[in-house]
mmCIF file of C-alpha atoms in Angstrom:
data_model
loop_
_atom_site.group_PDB
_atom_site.id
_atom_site.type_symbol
_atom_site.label_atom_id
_atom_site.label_comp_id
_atom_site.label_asym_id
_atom_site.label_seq_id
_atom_site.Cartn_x
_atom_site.Cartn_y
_atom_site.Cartn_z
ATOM 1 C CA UNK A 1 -55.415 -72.940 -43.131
ATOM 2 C CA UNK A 2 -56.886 -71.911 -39.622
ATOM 3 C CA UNK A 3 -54.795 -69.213 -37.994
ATOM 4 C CA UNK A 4 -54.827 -68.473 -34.217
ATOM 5 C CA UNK A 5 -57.472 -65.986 -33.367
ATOM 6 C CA UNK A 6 -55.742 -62.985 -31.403
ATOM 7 C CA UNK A 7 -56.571 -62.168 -27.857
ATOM 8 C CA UNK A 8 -56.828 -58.652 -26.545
ATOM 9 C CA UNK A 9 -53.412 -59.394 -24.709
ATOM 10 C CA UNK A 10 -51.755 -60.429 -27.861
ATOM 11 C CA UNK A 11 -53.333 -57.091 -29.688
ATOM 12 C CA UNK A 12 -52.043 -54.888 -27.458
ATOM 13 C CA UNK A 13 -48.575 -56.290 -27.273
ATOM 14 C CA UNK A 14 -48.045 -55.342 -31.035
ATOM 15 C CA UNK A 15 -49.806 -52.022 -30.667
ATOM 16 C CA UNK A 16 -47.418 -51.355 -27.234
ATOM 17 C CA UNK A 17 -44.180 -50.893 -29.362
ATOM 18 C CA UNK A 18 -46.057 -48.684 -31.993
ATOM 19 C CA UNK A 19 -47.408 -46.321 -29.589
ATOM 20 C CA UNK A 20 -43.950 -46.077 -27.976
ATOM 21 C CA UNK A 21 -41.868 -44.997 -31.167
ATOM 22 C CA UNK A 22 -45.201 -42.822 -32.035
ATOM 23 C CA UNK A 23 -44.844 -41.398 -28.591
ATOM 24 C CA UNK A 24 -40.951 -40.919 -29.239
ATOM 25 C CA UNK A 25 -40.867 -39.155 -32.079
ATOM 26 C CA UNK A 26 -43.601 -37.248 -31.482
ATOM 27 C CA UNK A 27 -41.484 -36.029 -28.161
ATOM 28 C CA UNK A 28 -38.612 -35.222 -30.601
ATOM 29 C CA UNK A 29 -40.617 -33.490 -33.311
ATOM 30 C CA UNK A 30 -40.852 -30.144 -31.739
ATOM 31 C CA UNK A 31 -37.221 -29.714 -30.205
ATOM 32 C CA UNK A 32 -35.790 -30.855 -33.123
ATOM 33 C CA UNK A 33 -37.218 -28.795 -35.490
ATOM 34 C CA UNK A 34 -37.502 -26.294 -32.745
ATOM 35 C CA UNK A 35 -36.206 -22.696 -34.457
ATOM 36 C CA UNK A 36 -32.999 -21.724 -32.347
ATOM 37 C CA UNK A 37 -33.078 -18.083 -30.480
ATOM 38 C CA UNK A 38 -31.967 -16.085 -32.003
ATOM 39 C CA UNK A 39 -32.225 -17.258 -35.700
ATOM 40 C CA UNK A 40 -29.250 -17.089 -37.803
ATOM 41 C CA UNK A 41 -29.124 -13.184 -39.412
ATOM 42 C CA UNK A 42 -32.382 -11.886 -37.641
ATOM 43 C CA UNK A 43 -32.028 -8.869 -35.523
ATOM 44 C CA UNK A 44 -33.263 -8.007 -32.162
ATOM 45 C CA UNK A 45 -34.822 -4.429 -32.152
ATOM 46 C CA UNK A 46 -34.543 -3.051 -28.873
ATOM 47 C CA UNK A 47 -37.423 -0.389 -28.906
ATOM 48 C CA UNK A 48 -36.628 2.593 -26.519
ATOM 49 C CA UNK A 49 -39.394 5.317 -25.231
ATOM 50 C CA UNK A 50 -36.597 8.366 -25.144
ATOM 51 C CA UNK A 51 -35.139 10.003 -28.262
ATOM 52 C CA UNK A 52 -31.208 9.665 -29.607
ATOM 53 C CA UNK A 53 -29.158 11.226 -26.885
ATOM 54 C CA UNK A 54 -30.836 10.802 -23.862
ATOM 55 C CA UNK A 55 -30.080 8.965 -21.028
ATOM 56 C CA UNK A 56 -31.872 5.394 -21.733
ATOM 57 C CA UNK A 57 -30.456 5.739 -25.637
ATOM 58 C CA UNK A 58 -26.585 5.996 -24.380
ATOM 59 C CA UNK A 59 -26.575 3.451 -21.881
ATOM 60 C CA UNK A 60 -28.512 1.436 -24.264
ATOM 61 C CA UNK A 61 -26.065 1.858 -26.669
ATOM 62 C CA UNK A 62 -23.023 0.598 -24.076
ATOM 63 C CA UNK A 63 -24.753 -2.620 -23.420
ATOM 64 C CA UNK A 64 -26.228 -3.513 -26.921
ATOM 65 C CA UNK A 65 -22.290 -3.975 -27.903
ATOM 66 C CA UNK A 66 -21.937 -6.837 -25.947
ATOM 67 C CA UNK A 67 -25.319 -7.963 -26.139
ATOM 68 C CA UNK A 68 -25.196 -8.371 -29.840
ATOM 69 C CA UNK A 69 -21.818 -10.459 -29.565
ATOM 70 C CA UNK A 70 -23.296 -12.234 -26.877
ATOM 71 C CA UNK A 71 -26.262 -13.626 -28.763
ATOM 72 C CA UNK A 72 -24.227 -13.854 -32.035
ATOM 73 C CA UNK A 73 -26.827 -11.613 -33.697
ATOM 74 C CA UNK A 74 -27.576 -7.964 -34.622
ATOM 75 C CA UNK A 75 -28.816 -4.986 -32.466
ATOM 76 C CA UNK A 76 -31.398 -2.731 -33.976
ATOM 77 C CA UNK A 77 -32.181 0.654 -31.858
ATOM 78 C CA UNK A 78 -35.473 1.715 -32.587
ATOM 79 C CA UNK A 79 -36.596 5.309 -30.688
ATOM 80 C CA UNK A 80 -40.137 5.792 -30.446
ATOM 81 C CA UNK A 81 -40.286 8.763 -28.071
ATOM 82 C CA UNK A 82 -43.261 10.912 -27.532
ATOM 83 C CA UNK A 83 -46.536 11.148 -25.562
ATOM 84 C CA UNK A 84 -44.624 10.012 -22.013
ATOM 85 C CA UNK A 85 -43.042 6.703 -23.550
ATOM 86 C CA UNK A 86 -46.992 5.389 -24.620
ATOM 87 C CA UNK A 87 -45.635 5.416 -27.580
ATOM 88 C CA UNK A 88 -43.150 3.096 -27.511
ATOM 89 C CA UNK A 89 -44.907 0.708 -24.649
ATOM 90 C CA UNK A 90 -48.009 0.468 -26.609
ATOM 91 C CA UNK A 91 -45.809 -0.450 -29.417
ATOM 92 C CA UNK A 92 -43.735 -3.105 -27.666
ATOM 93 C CA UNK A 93 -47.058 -4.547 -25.830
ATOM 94 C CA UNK A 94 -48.988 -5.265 -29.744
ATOM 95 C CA UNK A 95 -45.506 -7.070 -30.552
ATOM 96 C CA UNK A 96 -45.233 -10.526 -31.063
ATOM 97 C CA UNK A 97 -43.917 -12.318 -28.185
ATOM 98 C CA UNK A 98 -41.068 -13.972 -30.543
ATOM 99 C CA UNK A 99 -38.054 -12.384 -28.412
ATOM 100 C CA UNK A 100 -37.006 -9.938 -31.310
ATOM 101 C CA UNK A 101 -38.844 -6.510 -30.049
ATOM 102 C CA UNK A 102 -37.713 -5.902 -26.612
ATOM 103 C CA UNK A 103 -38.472 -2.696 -25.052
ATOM 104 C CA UNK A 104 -35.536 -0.662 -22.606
ATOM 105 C CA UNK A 105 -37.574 1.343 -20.224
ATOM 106 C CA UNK A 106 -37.970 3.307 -17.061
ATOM 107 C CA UNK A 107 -40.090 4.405 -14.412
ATOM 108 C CA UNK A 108 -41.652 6.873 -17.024
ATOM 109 C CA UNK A 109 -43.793 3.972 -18.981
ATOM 110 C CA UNK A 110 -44.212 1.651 -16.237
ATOM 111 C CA UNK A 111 -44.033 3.583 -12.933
ATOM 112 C CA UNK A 112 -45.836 7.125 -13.259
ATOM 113 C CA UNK A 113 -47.610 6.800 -16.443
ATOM 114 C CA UNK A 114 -50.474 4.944 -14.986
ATOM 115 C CA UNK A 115 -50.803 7.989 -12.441
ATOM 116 C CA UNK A 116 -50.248 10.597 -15.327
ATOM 117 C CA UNK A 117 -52.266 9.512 -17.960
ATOM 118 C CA UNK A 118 -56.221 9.370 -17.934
ATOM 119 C CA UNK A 119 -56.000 7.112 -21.153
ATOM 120 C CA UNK A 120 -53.697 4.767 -20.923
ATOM 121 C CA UNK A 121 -53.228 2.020 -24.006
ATOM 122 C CA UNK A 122 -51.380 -0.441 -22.297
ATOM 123 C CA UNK A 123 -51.145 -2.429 -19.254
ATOM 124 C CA UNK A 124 -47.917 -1.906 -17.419
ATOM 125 C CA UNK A 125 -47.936 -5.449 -15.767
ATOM 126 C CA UNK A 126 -50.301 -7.412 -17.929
ATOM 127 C CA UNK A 127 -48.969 -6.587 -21.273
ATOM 128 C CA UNK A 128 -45.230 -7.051 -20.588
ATOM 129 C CA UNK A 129 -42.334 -9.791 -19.809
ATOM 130 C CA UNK A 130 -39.680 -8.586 -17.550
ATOM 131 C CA UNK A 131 -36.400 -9.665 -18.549
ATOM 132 C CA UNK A 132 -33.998 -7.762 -16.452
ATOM 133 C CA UNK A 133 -33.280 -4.851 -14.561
ATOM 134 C CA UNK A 134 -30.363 -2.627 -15.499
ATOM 135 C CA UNK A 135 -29.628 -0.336 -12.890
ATOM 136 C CA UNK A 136 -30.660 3.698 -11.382
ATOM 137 C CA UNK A 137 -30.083 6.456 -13.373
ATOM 138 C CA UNK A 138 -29.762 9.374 -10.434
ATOM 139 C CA UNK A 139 -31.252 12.570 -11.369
ATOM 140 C CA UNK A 140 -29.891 16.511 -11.029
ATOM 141 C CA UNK A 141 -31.543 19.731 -10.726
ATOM 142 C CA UNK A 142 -29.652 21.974 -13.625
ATOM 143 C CA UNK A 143 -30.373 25.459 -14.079
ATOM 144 C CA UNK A 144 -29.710 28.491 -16.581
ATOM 145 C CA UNK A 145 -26.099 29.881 -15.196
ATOM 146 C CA UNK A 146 -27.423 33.263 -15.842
ATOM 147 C CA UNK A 147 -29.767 32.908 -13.334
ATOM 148 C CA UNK A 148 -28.123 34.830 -10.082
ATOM 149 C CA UNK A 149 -28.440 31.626 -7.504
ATOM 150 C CA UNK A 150 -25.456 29.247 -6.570
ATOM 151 C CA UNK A 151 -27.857 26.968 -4.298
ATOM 152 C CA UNK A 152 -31.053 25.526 -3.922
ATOM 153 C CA UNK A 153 -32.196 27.403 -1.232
ATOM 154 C CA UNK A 154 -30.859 31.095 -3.204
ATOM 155 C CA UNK A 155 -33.290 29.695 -6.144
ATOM 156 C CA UNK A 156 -36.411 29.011 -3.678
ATOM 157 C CA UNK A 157 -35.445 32.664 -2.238
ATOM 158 C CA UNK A 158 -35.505 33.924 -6.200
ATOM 159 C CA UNK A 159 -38.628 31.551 -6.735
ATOM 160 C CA UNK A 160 -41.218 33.384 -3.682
ATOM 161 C CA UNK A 161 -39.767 36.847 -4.889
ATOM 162 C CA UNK A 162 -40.832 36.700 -8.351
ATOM 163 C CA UNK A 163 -43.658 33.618 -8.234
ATOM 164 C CA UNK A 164 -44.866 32.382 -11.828
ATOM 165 C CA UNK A 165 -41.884 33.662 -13.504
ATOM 166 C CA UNK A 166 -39.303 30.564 -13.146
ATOM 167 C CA UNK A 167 -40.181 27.669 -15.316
ATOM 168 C CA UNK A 168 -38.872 23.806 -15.430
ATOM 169 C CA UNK A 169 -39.089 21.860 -18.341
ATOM 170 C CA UNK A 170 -39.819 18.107 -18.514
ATOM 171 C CA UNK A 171 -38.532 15.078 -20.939
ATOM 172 C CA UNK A 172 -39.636 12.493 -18.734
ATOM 173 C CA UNK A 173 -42.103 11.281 -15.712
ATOM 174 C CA UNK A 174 -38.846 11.463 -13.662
ATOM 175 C CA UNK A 175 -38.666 15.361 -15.047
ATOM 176 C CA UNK A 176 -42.623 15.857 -14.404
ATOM 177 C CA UNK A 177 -42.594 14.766 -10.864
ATOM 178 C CA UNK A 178 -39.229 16.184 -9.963
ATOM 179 C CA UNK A 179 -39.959 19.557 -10.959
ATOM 180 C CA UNK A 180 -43.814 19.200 -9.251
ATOM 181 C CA UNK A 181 -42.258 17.809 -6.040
ATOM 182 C CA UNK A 182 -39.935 20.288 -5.989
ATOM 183 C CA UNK A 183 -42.510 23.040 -6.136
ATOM 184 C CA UNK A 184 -44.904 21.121 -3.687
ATOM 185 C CA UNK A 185 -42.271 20.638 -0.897
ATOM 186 C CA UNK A 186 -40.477 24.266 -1.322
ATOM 187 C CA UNK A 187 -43.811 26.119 -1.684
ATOM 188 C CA UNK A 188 -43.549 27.564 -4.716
ATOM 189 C CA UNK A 189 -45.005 28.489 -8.029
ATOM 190 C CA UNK A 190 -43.180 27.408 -11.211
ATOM 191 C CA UNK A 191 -44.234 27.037 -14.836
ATOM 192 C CA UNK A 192 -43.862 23.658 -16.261
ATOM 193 C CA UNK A 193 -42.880 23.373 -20.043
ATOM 194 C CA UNK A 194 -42.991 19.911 -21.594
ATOM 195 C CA UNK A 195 -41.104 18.281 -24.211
ATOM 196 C CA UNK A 196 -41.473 15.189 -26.037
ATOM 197 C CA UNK A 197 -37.353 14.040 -24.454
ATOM 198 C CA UNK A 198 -35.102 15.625 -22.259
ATOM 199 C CA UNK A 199 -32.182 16.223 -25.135
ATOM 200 C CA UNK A 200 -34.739 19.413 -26.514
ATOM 201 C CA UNK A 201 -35.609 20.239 -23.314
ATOM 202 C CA UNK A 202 -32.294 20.775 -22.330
ATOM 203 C CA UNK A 203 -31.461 22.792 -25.306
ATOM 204 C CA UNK A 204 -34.059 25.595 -24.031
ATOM 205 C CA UNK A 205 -32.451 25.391 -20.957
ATOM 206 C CA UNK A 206 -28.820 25.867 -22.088
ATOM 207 C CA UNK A 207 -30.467 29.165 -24.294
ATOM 208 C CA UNK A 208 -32.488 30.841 -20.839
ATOM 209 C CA UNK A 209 -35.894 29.858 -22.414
ATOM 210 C CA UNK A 210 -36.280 27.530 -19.831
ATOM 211 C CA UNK A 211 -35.384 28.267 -15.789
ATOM 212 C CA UNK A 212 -34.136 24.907 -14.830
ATOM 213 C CA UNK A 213 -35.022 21.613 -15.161
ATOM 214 C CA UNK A 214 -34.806 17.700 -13.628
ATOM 215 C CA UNK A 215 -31.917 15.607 -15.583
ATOM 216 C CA UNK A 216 -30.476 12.746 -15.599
ATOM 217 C CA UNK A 217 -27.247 12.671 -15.111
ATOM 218 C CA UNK A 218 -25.461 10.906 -17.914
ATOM 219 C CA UNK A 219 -27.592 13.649 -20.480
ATOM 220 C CA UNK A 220 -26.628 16.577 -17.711
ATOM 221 C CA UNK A 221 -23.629 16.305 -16.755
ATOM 222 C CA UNK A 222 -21.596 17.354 -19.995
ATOM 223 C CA UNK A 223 -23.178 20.260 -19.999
ATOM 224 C CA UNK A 224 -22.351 21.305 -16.366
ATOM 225 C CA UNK A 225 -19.162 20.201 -16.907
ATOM 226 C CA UNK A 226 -18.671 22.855 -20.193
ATOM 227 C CA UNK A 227 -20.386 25.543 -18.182
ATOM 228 C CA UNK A 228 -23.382 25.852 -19.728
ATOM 229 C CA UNK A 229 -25.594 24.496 -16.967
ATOM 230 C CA UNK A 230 -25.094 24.713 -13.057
ATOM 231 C CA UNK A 231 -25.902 21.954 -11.135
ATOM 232 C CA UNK A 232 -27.403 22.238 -7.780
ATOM 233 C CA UNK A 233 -28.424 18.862 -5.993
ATOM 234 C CA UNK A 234 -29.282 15.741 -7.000
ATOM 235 C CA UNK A 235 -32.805 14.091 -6.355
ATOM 236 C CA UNK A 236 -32.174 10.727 -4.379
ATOM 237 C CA UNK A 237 -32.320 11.078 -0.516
ATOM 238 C CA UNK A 238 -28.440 10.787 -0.063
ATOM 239 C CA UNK A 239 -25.435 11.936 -2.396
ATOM 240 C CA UNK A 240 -24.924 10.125 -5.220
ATOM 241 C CA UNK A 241 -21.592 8.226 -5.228
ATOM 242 C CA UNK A 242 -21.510 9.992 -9.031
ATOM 243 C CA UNK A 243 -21.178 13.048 -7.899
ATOM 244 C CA UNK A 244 -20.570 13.452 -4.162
ATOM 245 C CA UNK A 245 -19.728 17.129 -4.132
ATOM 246 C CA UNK A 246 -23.406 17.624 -5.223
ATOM 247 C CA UNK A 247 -25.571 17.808 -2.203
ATOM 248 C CA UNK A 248 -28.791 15.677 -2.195
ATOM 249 C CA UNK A 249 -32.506 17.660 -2.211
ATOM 250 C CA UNK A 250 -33.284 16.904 1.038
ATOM 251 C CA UNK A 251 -29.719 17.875 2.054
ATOM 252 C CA UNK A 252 -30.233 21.045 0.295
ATOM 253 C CA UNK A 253 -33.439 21.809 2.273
ATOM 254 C CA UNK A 254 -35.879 20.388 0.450
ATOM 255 C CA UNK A 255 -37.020 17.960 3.378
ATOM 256 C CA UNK A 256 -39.067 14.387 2.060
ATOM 257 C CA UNK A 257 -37.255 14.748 -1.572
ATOM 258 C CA UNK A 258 -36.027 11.028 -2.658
ATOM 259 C CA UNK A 259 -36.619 10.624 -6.520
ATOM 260 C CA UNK A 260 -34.936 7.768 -8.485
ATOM 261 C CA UNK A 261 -35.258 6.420 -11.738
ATOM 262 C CA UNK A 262 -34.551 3.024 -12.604
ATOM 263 C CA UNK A 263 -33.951 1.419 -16.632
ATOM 264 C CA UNK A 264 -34.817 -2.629 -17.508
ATOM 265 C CA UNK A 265 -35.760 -4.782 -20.268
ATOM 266 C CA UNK A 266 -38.788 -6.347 -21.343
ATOM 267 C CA UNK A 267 -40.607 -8.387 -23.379
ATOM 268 C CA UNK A 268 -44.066 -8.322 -25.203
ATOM 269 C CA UNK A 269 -46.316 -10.678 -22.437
ATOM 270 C CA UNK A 270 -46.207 -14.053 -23.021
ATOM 271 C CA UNK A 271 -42.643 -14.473 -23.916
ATOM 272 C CA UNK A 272 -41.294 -17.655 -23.961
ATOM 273 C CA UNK A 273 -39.191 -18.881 -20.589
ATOM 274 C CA UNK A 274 -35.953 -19.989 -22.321
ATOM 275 C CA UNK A 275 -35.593 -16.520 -24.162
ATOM 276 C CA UNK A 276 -36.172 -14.265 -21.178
ATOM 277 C CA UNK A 277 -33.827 -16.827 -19.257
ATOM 278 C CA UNK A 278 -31.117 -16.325 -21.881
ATOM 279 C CA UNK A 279 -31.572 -12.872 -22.647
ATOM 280 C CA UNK A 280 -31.477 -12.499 -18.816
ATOM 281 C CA UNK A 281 -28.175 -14.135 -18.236
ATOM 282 C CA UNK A 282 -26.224 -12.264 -21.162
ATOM 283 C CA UNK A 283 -27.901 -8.798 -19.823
ATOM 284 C CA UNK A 284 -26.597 -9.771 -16.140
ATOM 285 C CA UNK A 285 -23.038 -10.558 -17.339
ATOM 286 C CA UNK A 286 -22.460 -7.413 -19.407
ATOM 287 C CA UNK A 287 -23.591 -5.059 -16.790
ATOM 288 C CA UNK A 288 -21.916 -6.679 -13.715
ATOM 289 C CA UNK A 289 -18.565 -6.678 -16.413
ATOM 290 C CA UNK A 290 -15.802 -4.358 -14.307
ATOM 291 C CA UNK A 291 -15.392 -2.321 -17.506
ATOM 292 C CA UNK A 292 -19.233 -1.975 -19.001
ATOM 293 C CA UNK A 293 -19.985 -0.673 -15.239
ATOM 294 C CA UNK A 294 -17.167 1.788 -14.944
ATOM 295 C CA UNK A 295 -18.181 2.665 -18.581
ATOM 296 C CA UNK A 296 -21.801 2.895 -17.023
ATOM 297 C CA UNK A 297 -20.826 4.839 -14.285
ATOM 298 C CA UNK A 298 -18.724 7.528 -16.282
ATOM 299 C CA UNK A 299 -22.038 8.422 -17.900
ATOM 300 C CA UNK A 300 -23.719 8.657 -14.820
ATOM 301 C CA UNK A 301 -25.614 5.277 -14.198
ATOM 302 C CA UNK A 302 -25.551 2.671 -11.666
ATOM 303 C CA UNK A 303 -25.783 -0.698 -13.012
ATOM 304 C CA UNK A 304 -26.746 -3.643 -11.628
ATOM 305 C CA UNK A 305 -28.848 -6.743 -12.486
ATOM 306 C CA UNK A 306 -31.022 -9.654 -10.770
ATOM 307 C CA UNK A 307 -33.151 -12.306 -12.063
ATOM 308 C CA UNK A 308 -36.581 -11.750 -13.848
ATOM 309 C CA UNK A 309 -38.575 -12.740 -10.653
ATOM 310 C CA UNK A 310 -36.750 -9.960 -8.691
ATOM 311 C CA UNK A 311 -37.158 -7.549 -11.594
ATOM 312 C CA UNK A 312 -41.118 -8.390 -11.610
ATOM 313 C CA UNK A 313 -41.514 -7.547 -7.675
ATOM 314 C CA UNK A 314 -39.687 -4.358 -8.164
ATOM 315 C CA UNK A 315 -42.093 -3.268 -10.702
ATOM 316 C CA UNK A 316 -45.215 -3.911 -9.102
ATOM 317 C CA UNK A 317 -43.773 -2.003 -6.015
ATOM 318 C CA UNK A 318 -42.647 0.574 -8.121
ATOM 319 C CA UNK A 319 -46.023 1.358 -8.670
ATOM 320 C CA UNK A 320 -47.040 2.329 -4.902
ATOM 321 C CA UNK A 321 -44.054 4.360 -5.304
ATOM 322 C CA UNK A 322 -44.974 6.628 -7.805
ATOM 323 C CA UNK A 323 -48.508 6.649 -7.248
ATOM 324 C CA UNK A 324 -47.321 8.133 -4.055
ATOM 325 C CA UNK A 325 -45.058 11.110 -5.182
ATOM 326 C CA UNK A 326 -47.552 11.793 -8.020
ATOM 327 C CA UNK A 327 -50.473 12.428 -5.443
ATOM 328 C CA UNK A 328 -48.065 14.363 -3.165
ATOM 329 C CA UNK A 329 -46.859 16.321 -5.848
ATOM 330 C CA UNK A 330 -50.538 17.138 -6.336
ATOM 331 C CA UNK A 331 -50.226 16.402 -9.893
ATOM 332 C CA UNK A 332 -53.593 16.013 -11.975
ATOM 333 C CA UNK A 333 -54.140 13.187 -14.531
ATOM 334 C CA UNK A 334 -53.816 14.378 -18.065
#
């Protein structure tokens, strides 16, 4: 029996349909048997540079509630604090970019650090994700209540009398600059005693080991409020709607003084567009919520959110920022 020999057009009108299903299920292969984000019972860690008890840590803490509800999964909060928050952004930059090690951070790892450190083991742009930005955490300068000043300019007056003696101990980059600035601008000598996080730091304070120091307010402001610290100005140009019977630096006397510190989330680089856009939307609608805010705000932080593009900007322009009140300050690489 002779059977028709098949022509090219005949050929590829059989392979046509073939290709097409091929091509079809080939399309459907990966989102089907995509993993969903988060998987069923596997925590997020959320890795944070500061130790239990700081500022970062509490808010943290307030927003992870939600968050964890919110994604239908559970929060892990892993503190890694120690050697300026390198620690923890090294850490977070070697993760894997899987959306389950996030880093909550400040201006300390990816503002000053690159203007602090001579050997830094992480990129601050290149090696991250931003996800989203959580709002300022103001800043307050506390000191020992024995100390016999009720003002900033009374403890520049004690500060020329007895130069060298009055020291300011740091947690933070925001602590570190603060105190620097401070004795830059008011021409004075003060000793600067680190700590690995402010929550020691503070203790040495409350005991008179320590003269004074740059807080935040949500670690501070208990203490002031029990009388074991005095507060005497905050650091941002203008009163802080947190405390408006505190005057500002610069209102104090302290002319040029405008320190801030901001907190955000992000990823390992290379984190996959869908996660940071849900992770970003949950973030934004806890901390605009009416109650996490005034929750926020009790504890002495200013929340407020904005996509991962705006977030992104704000950190490369935090960088000309710092760079330029850690030269000011005159403060050498270490």
């Amino acid at each position: 029996m002779n059977f028709p020999r098949p022509t090219t057009s005949s050929i590829a009108g059989l392979i046509a349909p073939v290709l097409a299903i091929t091509a079809g299920v080939l399309a459907a292969g990966p989102s089907a048997a995509q993993t969903p984000w988060p998987a069923p019972g596997k925590n997020i860690t959320l890795v944070l540079p500061f130790a239990a008890g700081s500022g970062t840590d509490t808010t943290t803490r307030i927003i992870s509630k939600d968050l964890g509800k919110a994604l239908g999964t559970g929060i892990v909060i892993e503190n890694k604090p120690g050697a300026n928050g390198s620690i923890a952004a090294s850490y977070v930059a070697r993760a894997e970019p899987d959306g389950y090690t996030i880093f909550v951070t400040t201006n300390t790892s990816h503002s000053a650090n690159p203007y602090l450190l001579k050997n830094m083991t992480y990129d601050p742009i290149k090696d991250f994700t931003p996800v989203a930005r959580t709002g300022d955490l103001p800043f307050m300068l506390v000191i020992d209540p024995k100390l016999p000043v009720n003002s900033v300019a009374e403890l520049i007056a004690l500060a020329k009398k007895e130069p060298g003696k009055l020291s300011y101990a740091s947690g933070s980059s925001s602590a570190i600059v603060s105190g620097a600035t401070f004795g830059t601008l008011a021409g004075i000598d003060l000793l600067h005693v680190p700590y690995k996080s402010s929550p020691p730091a503070l203790t040495d304070v409350i005991a008179g080991r320590v003269s004074m120091m740059f807080v935040d307010v949500l670690t501070g402001l208990p203490h002031v409020k029990g009388g074991a610290l005095k507060a005497l100005a905050v650091t941002t140009k203008q009163r802080s709607a947190l405390l408006p019977e505190l005057p500002s630096m610069d209102e104090a006397g302290v002319k040029g003084f405008d320190i801030t510190s901001w907190q955000g989330y992000l990823g390992p680089a290379n984190l996959p567009k869908d996660i940071v856009t849900k992770l970003n939307a949950e973030i934004r609608k806890i901390v605009e919520t009416p109650s996490v805010k005034n929750e926020l705000a009790e504890r002495g932080m200013e929340a407020f959110s904005g996509t991962p593009e705006s977030f992104d900007k704000f950190l490369k322009e935090q960088l000309a920022v710092w760079e330029k009140l850690i030269r000011e300050a005159k403060i050498e690489k270490q």
